[in-house]
Short mmCIF file of C-alpha atoms and ligand atoms in Angstrom, two decimals:
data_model
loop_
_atom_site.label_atom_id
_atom_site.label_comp_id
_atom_site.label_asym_id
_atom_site.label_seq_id
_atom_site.Cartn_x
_atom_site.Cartn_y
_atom_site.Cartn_z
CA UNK A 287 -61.24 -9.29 -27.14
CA UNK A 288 -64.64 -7.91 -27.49
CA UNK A 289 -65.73 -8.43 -24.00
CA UNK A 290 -62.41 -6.75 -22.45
CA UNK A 291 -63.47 -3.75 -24.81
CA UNK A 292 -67.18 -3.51 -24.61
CA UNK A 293 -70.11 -4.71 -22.38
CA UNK A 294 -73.70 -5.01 -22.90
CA UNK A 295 -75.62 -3.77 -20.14
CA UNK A 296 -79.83 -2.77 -20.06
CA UNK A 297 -79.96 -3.46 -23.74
CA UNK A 298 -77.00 -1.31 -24.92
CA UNK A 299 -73.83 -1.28 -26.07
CA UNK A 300 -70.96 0.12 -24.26
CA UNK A 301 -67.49 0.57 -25.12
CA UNK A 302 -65.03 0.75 -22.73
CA UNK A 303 -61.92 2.65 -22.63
CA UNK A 304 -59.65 0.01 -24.95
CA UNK A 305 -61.90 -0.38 -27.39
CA UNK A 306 -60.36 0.99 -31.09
CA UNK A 307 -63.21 3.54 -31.45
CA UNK A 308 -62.42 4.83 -28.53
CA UNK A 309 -58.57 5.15 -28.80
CA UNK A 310 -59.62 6.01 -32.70
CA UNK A 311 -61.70 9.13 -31.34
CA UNK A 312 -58.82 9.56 -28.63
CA UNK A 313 -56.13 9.89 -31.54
CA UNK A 314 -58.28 12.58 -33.58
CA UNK A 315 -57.70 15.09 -30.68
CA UNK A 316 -61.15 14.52 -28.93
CA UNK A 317 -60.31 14.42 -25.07
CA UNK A 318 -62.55 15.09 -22.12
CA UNK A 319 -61.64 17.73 -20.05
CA UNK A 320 -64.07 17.43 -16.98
CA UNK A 321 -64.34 13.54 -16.36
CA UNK A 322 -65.99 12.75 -19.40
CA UNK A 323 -63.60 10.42 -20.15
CA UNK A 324 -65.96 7.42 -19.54
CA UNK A 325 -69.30 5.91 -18.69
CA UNK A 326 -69.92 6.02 -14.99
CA UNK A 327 -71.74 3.62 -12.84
CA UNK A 328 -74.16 6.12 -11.36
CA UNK A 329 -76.12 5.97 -14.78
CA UNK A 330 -76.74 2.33 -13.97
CA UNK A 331 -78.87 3.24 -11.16
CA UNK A 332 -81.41 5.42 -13.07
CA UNK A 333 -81.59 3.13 -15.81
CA UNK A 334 -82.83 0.03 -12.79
CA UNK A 335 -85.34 2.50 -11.52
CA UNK A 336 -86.50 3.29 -15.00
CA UNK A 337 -86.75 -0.42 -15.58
CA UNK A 338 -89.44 -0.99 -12.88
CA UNK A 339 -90.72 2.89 -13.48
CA UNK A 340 -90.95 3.50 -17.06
CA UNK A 341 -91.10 7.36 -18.50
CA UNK A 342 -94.32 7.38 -21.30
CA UNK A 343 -93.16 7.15 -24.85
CA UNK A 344 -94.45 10.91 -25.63
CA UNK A 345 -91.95 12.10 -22.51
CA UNK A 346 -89.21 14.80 -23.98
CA UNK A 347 -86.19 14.01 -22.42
CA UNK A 348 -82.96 16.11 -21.20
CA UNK A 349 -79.69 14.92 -19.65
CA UNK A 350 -78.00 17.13 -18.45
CA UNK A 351 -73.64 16.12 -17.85
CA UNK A 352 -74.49 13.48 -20.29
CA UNK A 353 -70.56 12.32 -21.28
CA UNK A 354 -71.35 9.46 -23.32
CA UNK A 355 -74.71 9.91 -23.24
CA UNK A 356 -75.60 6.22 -22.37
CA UNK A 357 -78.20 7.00 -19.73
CA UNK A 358 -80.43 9.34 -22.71
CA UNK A 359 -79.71 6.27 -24.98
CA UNK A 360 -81.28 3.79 -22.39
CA UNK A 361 -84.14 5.91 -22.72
CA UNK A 362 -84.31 6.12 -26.50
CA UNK A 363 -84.26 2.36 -26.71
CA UNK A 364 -86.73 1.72 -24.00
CA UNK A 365 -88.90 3.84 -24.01
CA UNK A 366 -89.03 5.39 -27.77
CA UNK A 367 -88.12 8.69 -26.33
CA UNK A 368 -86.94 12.38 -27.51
CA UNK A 369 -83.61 12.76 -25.99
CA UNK A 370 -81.30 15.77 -26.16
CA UNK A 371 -78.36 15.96 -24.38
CA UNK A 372 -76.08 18.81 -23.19
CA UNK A 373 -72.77 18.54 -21.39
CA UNK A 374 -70.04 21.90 -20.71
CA UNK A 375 -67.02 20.04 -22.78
CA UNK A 376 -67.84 19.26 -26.25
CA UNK A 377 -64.93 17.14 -26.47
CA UNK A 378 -67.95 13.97 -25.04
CA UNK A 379 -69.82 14.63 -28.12
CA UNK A 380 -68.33 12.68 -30.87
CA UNK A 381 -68.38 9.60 -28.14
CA UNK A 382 -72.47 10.36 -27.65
CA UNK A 383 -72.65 10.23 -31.17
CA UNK A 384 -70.59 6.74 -31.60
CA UNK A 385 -72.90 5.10 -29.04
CA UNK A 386 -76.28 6.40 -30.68
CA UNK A 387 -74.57 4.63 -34.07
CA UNK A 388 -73.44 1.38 -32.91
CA UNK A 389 -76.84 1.00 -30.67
CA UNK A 390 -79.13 2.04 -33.46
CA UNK A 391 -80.63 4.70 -31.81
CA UNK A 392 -81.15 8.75 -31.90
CA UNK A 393 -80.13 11.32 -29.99
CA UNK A 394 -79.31 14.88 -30.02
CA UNK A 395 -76.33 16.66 -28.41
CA UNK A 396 -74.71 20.01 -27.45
CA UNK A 397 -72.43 21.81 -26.06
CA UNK A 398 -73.84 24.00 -23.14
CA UNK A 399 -73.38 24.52 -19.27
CA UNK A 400 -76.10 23.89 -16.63
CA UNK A 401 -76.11 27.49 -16.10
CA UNK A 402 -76.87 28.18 -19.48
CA UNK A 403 -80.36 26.11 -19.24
CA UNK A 404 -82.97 28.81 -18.99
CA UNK A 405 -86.82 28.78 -18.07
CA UNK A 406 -87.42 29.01 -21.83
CA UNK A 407 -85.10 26.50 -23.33
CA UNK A 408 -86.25 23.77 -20.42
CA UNK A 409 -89.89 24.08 -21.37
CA UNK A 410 -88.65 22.20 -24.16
CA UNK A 411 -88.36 19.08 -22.04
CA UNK A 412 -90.60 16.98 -19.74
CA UNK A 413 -87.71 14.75 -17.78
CA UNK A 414 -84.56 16.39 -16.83
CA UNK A 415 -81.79 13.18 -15.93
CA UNK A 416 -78.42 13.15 -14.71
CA UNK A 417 -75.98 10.45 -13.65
CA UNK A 418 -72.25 11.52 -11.52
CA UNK A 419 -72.57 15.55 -12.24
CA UNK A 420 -72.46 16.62 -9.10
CA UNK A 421 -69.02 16.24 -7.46
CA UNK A 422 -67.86 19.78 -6.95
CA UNK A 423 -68.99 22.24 -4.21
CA UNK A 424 -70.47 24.43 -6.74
CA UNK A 425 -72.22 22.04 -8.35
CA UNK A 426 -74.77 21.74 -5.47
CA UNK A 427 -75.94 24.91 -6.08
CA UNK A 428 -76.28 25.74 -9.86
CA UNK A 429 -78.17 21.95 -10.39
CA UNK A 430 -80.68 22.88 -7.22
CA UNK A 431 -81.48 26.39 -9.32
CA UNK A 432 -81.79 24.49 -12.22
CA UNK A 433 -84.16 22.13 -10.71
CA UNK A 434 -85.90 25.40 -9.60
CA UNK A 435 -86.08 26.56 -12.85
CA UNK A 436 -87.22 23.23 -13.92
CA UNK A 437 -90.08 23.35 -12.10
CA UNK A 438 -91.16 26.89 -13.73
CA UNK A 439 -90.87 25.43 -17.06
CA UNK A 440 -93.14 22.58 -15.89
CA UNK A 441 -90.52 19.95 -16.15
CA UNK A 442 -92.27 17.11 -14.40
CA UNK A 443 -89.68 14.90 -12.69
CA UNK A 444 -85.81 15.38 -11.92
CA UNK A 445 -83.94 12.40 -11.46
CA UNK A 446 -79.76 12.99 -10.61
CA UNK A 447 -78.04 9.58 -8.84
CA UNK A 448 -74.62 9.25 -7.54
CA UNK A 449 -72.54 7.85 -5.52
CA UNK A 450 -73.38 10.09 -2.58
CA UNK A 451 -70.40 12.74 -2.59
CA UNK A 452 -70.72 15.26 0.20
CA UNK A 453 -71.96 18.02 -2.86
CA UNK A 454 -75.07 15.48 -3.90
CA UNK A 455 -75.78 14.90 -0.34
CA UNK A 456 -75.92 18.66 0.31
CA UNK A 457 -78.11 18.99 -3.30
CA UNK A 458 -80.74 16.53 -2.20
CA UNK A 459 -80.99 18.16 1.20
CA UNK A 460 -81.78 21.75 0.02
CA UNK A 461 -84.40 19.89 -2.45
CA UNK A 462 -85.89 18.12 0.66
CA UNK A 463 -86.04 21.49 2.66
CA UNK A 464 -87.05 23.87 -0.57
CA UNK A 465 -89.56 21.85 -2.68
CA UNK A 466 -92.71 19.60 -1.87
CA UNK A 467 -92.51 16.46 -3.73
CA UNK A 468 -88.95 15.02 -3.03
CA UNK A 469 -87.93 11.17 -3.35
CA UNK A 470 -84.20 10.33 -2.13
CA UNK A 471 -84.11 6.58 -3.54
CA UNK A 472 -81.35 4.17 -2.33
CA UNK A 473 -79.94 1.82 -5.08
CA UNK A 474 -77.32 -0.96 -4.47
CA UNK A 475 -76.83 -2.77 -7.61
CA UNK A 476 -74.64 -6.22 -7.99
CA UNK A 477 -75.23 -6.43 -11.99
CA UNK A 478 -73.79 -5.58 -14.38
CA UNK A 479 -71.60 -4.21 -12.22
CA UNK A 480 -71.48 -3.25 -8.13
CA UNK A 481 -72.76 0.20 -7.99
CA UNK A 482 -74.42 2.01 -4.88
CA UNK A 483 -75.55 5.21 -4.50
CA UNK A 484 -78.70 7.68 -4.26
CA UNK A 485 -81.55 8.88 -6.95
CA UNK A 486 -82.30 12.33 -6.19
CA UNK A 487 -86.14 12.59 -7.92
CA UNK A 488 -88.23 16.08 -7.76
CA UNK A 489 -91.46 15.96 -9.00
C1 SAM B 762 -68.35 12.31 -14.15
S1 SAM B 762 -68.85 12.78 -15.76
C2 SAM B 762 -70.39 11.88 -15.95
C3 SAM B 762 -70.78 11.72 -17.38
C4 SAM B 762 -72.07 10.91 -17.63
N1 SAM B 762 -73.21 11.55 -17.00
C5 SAM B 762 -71.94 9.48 -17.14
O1 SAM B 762 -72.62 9.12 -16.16
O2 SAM B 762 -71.18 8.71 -17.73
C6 SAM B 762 -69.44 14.45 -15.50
C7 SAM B 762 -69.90 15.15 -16.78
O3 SAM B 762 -70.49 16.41 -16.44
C8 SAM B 762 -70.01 17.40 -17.34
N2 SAM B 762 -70.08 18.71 -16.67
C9 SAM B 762 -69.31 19.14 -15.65
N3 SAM B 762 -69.68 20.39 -15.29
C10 SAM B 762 -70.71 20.74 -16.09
C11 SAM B 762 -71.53 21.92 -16.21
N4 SAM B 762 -71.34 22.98 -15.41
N5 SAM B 762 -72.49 21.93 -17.15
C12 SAM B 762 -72.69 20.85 -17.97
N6 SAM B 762 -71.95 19.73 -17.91
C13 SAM B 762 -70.97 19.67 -16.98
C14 SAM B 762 -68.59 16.93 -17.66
O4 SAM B 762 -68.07 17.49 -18.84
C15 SAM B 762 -68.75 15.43 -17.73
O5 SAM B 762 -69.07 14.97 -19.03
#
């Protein structure tokens, strides 16, 4: 029963769809509205990269789309980092806050759209991460001014993976033409589950 409903994957817990928190949170009226419904694979890749490139314990950390919030988690757990998270539909909240519980770890969440990240409230942050937020035409352009306004508040690395939809492809390829330091990192991944796609890293 418990493995149909949850998995444990780079030291976390995550519940999947069936599992009674889930439908619990479900029932109370909490219902993602743009895809936040559950954990995607494309998180998986950062967290492998992470694995064999570690952020420093003292990094401040911001992920951006976070749903669930798994990949901020990973990091919190890891690493010992500060993680915030901020997604448009608040309705992913209470199911960030259910996976900080059950893993034992802390982070903070909020309601707020990429747009709405300016200069000043991204100098709060070091490491800006993203996993599957980038899957609408728009999207390609308000994360690459983000990223630009990233780099004013002195963020120091970007990382966004996904499965290579036509708007990510288009967002790394603006990075690699606009900014210096640009890493386009191919992951194919067999455990825990198959996942392929691209880390999109500005530095
Ligand atoms: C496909 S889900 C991925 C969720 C999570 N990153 C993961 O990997 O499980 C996309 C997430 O991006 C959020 N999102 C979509 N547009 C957004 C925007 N303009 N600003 C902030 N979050 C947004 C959605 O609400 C959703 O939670």
């Amino acid at each position: 029963m418990t493995a149909r409903t949850s998995r444990q994957a780079f030291g976390l817990k995550i519940l999947k769809a069936g599992h009674p928190d889930i439908r619990q949170l479900k029932r109370e009226g909490h219902v993602a509205e743009i895809h936040g419904n559950k954990f995607w694979n494309s998180s998986y890749l950062i967290m492998d990269y992470l694995k064999k490139n570690p952020l420093p314990k003292k990094a401040r950390v911001l992920e951006i789309g976070c749903g669930w919030g798994l990949l901020g988690l990973f990091c919190a757990k890891q690493f010992g980092n500060r993680v915030h998270g901020i997604d448009a539909d608040e309705n992913v909240l209470p199911y960030l806050e259910l996976h900080a519980k059950i893993n034992g770890v802390r982070m903070t969440g909020e309601k707020k759209r990429f747009n709405q990240l300016t200069v000043d409230y991204l100098s709060g942050f070091d490491v800006i991460l993203g996993a599957d937020i980038c899957f609408w035409d728009e999207m390609s352009t308000e994360l690459y001014n983000l990223i630009r306004r990233g780099k004013k508040a002195g963020i120091r690395q970007s990382m966004i993976s996904d499965p290579c939809r036509p708007p990510f492809t288009a967002l790394s390829e603006k990075c690699e033409e606009k900014f210096d330091n640009v890493e386009v990192v191919e992951k194919f991944l067999k455990r825990p589950v198959n996942a392929s796609g691209e880390i999109l890293i500005v530095r």
